[in-house]
């Protein structure tokens, strides 16, 4: 019991130090890395609510550059709306030999009666694509009550959800690569 390490703040993210501590206690401990060199990344971006998705895309490209993904290894594909994202993600995952796909969109409840269908189908479609293909597909689609909430989540800096989604893409791509090697 004494040797157990408890986290004081149960809502926080597990820290690097905690992960390092676990490595000494198990045979293998694998995590994604923010090392984008050599990765090929697809970005599927929705034209709908373009004022928001443009900001998400700016954030995503900033993250990919920060993690040293070569700009020539990034493919951006535009789709009409969030509903169309899963099909294009599927095409990229099956045919384009990419290491991860980052999906960007904004579904705002205030503006649509079919919010639940668009948001729900987009989310479950994205999950299906990554489970069926084994290629990480990241859900960087904002689902908010108002445009103002979507603006808050697509501002400058690390809190930008596009930045966060692209970072997750790099981490998941490097994680899956390591798992294939473990196999
Ligand atoms: N698409 C979005 O990306 N966000 C929305 O908020 C939205 N609304 O409000 O309806 C939306 N609708 C379009 C949808 O994604 C499809 O493009 C359309 O239904 C054609 O299939």
CSV table of C-alpha atoms and ligand atoms in Angstrom, one decimal:
chain,number,residue,atom,x,y,z
A,1,UNK,CA,0.0,0.0,0.0
A,2,UNK,CA,2.8,2.4,0.9
A,3,UNK,CA,4.4,2.0,-2.5
A,4,UNK,CA,1.3,3.2,-4.3
A,5,UNK,CA,1.5,6.6,-5.8
A,6,UNK,CA,-1.7,8.7,-5.6
A,7,UNK,CA,-2.4,11.7,-7.7
A,8,UNK,CA,-3.5,14.7,-5.6
A,9,UNK,CA,-5.6,16.2,-8.4
A,10,UNK,CA,-7.8,13.5,-9.7
A,11,UNK,CA,-9.0,15.6,-12.7
A,12,UNK,CA,-5.6,16.3,-14.1
A,13,UNK,CA,-3.7,14.5,-16.9
A,14,UNK,CA,-1.2,11.8,-15.9
A,15,UNK,CA,2.2,13.5,-15.8
A,16,UNK,CA,5.5,12.5,-17.5
A,17,UNK,CA,7.0,11.9,-14.0
A,18,UNK,CA,4.2,9.5,-13.2
A,19,UNK,CA,4.7,7.6,-16.4
A,20,UNK,CA,8.4,7.4,-15.9
A,21,UNK,CA,7.7,5.9,-12.4
A,22,UNK,CA,5.5,3.2,-13.9
A,23,UNK,CA,8.2,2.2,-16.4
A,24,UNK,CA,10.3,0.8,-13.5
A,25,UNK,CA,7.4,-1.4,-12.3
A,26,UNK,CA,6.3,-3.1,-15.5
A,27,UNK,CA,7.7,-5.0,-18.5
A,28,UNK,CA,6.6,-2.5,-21.1
A,29,UNK,CA,5.0,1.0,-20.9
A,30,UNK,CA,4.2,2.6,-24.2
A,31,UNK,CA,3.0,6.1,-24.9
A,32,UNK,CA,2.6,8.4,-27.9
A,33,UNK,CA,5.3,10.9,-28.7
A,34,UNK,CA,5.2,14.5,-30.0
A,35,UNK,CA,7.7,13.7,-32.7
A,36,UNK,CA,6.3,14.2,-36.1
A,37,UNK,CA,9.3,13.8,-38.3
A,38,UNK,CA,8.6,11.3,-41.1
A,39,UNK,CA,4.8,11.1,-40.3
A,40,UNK,CA,2.3,11.6,-43.1
A,41,UNK,CA,-0.8,13.3,-41.8
A,42,UNK,CA,-4.2,13.9,-43.5
A,43,UNK,CA,-6.5,16.8,-42.3
A,44,UNK,CA,-10.2,16.7,-43.3
A,45,UNK,CA,-11.7,20.1,-42.8
A,46,UNK,CA,-15.3,21.2,-43.1
A,47,UNK,CA,-16.3,24.2,-45.1
A,48,UNK,CA,-19.5,24.6,-43.0
A,49,UNK,CA,-19.0,27.2,-40.2
A,50,UNK,CA,-15.9,28.1,-42.0
A,51,UNK,CA,-15.1,31.0,-39.7
A,52,UNK,CA,-14.5,28.4,-37.0
A,53,UNK,CA,-13.0,25.6,-39.0
A,54,UNK,CA,-10.5,28.0,-40.5
A,55,UNK,CA,-9.2,28.8,-37.0
A,56,UNK,CA,-9.1,25.1,-36.1
A,57,UNK,CA,-7.1,24.5,-39.3
A,58,UNK,CA,-4.7,27.3,-38.3
A,59,UNK,CA,-4.3,25.6,-34.9
A,60,UNK,CA,-3.8,22.2,-36.4
A,61,UNK,CA,-1.1,23.4,-38.9
A,62,UNK,CA,0.7,25.2,-36.1
A,63,UNK,CA,0.8,22.0,-34.0
A,64,UNK,CA,2.0,19.9,-36.9
A,65,UNK,CA,4.8,22.4,-37.6
A,66,UNK,CA,5.7,22.5,-33.9
A,67,UNK,CA,6.0,18.7,-33.7
A,68,UNK,CA,8.1,18.9,-36.9
A,69,UNK,CA,5.8,17.2,-39.4
A,70,UNK,CA,7.2,18.2,-42.8
A,71,UNK,CA,4.6,20.5,-44.5
A,72,UNK,CA,5.0,18.4,-47.7
A,73,UNK,CA,3.7,15.4,-45.7
A,74,UNK,CA,0.4,17.1,-44.8
A,75,UNK,CA,-2.7,16.7,-47.0
A,76,UNK,CA,-5.7,18.9,-46.4
A,77,UNK,CA,-9.0,17.8,-47.9
A,78,UNK,CA,-12.1,20.1,-47.7
A,79,UNK,CA,-15.6,18.6,-47.3
A,80,UNK,CA,-19.0,20.5,-47.4
A,81,UNK,CA,-20.0,19.7,-43.7
A,82,UNK,CA,-19.2,17.5,-40.7
A,83,UNK,CA,-21.6,14.8,-42.0
A,84,UNK,CA,-19.2,14.2,-44.9
A,85,UNK,CA,-16.1,13.9,-42.8
A,86,UNK,CA,-16.2,10.1,-42.1
A,87,UNK,CA,-16.4,9.1,-45.8
A,88,UNK,CA,-13.4,11.2,-46.8
A,89,UNK,CA,-11.5,10.1,-43.7
A,90,UNK,CA,-12.2,6.5,-44.8
A,91,UNK,CA,-10.9,7.1,-48.3
A,92,UNK,CA,-7.7,8.7,-46.9
A,93,UNK,CA,-7.2,5.9,-44.3
A,94,UNK,CA,-7.7,3.1,-46.9
A,95,UNK,CA,-5.9,4.5,-49.9
A,96,UNK,CA,-3.5,7.3,-49.0
A,97,UNK,CA,-1.1,5.4,-46.6
A,98,UNK,CA,-1.2,8.1,-44.0
A,99,UNK,CA,-0.1,7.7,-40.4
A,100,UNK,CA,-3.1,9.6,-38.9
A,101,UNK,CA,-6.0,11.7,-40.0
A,102,UNK,CA,-7.2,14.8,-38.1
A,103,UNK,CA,-10.9,15.7,-38.7
A,104,UNK,CA,-11.9,19.3,-38.1
A,105,UNK,CA,-15.4,20.7,-38.1
A,106,UNK,CA,-17.9,22.7,-36.1
A,107,UNK,CA,-21.5,21.6,-35.3
A,108,UNK,CA,-23.5,24.3,-33.5
A,109,UNK,CA,-26.8,23.4,-31.9
A,110,UNK,CA,-28.2,26.9,-32.1
A,111,UNK,CA,-28.2,26.8,-35.8
A,112,UNK,CA,-29.7,23.5,-36.7
A,113,UNK,CA,-32.6,21.2,-35.9
A,114,UNK,CA,-30.6,18.2,-37.0
A,115,UNK,CA,-27.6,19.0,-34.8
A,116,UNK,CA,-27.9,15.6,-33.1
A,117,UNK,CA,-27.8,13.7,-36.4
A,118,UNK,CA,-24.9,15.6,-37.9
A,119,UNK,CA,-22.8,15.6,-34.7
A,120,UNK,CA,-23.7,12.0,-33.8
A,121,UNK,CA,-23.1,10.5,-37.2
A,122,UNK,CA,-19.9,12.4,-37.6
A,123,UNK,CA,-18.5,11.1,-34.3
A,124,UNK,CA,-19.6,7.5,-34.7
A,125,UNK,CA,-18.4,7.6,-38.4
A,126,UNK,CA,-15.0,8.8,-37.4
A,127,UNK,CA,-14.7,6.1,-34.6
A,128,UNK,CA,-15.8,3.4,-37.1
A,129,UNK,CA,-13.2,4.5,-39.6
A,130,UNK,CA,-10.3,4.2,-37.2
A,131,UNK,CA,-11.5,0.9,-35.8
A,132,UNK,CA,-12.0,-0.6,-39.2
A,133,UNK,CA,-8.8,0.6,-40.8
A,134,UNK,CA,-6.4,0.7,-37.8
A,135,UNK,CA,-5.3,4.2,-38.8
A,136,UNK,CA,-5.8,6.8,-36.0
A,137,UNK,CA,-8.6,9.2,-36.9
A,138,UNK,CA,-8.9,12.2,-34.5
A,139,UNK,CA,-12.2,13.8,-33.6
A,140,UNK,CA,-11.4,17.5,-33.8
A,141,UNK,CA,-15.0,18.5,-34.4
A,142,UNK,CA,-16.5,21.1,-32.0
A,143,UNK,CA,-20.0,20.3,-30.9
A,144,UNK,CA,-21.3,23.4,-29.1
A,145,UNK,CA,-24.5,25.2,-28.1
A,146,UNK,CA,-23.5,28.5,-29.6
A,147,UNK,CA,-21.0,30.0,-32.1
A,148,UNK,CA,-19.5,32.0,-29.2
A,149,UNK,CA,-18.5,28.7,-27.4
A,150,UNK,CA,-17.0,27.5,-30.7
A,151,UNK,CA,-15.0,30.7,-31.0
A,152,UNK,CA,-13.7,30.2,-27.5
A,153,UNK,CA,-12.4,26.7,-28.4
A,154,UNK,CA,-10.8,27.8,-31.6
A,155,UNK,CA,-8.8,30.9,-30.4
A,156,UNK,CA,-5.0,31.4,-30.6
A,157,UNK,CA,-2.6,29.1,-28.6
A,158,UNK,CA,-2.5,25.6,-27.2
A,159,UNK,CA,-6.2,25.7,-26.1
A,160,UNK,CA,-7.2,25.7,-29.8
A,161,UNK,CA,-9.0,22.4,-30.4
A,162,UNK,CA,-7.4,22.1,-33.8
A,163,UNK,CA,-4.0,22.3,-32.2
A,164,UNK,CA,-5.0,19.7,-29.7
A,165,UNK,CA,-6.5,17.4,-32.3
A,166,UNK,CA,-3.3,17.6,-34.5
A,167,UNK,CA,-1.2,16.9,-31.4
A,168,UNK,CA,-3.3,13.9,-30.6
A,169,UNK,CA,-2.8,12.8,-34.3
A,170,UNK,CA,1.0,12.9,-33.9
A,171,UNK,CA,0.8,11.1,-30.5
A,172,UNK,CA,-1.5,8.4,-31.8
A,173,UNK,CA,0.5,7.8,-35.0
A,174,UNK,CA,3.7,7.3,-33.0
A,175,UNK,CA,1.9,5.2,-30.5
A,176,UNK,CA,0.4,2.8,-33.1
A,177,UNK,CA,3.8,2.5,-34.8
A,178,UNK,CA,5.4,1.4,-31.5
A,179,UNK,CA,2.6,-1.1,-30.9
A,180,UNK,CA,3.1,-2.6,-34.3
A,181,UNK,CA,6.8,-3.1,-33.4
A,182,UNK,CA,5.9,-4.7,-30.1
A,183,UNK,CA,3.6,-7.1,-31.8
B,1,LIG,N1,-22.6,20.8,-41.0
B,1,LIG,C1,-21.6,21.2,-40.1
B,1,LIG,O1,-20.4,20.9,-40.2
B,1,LIG,N2,-22.0,22.0,-39.0
B,1,LIG,C2,-23.3,22.3,-38.7
B,1,LIG,O2,-23.5,23.0,-37.7
B,1,LIG,C3,-24.3,21.9,-39.7
B,1,LIG,N3,-25.6,22.3,-39.5
B,1,LIG,O3,-25.9,23.3,-38.7
B,1,LIG,O4,-26.5,21.8,-40.1
B,1,LIG,C4,-23.9,21.2,-40.8
B,1,LIG,N4,-24.8,20.8,-41.7
B,1,LIG,C5,-24.4,20.2,-43.0
B,1,LIG,C6,-24.1,18.8,-42.9
B,1,LIG,O5,-22.9,18.5,-42.3
B,1,LIG,C7,-24.0,18.2,-44.4
B,1,LIG,O6,-23.0,18.9,-45.1
B,1,LIG,C8,-25.4,18.3,-45.1
B,1,LIG,O7,-26.4,17.8,-44.3
B,1,LIG,C9,-25.3,17.5,-46.5
B,1,LIG,O8,-25.1,16.1,-46.2
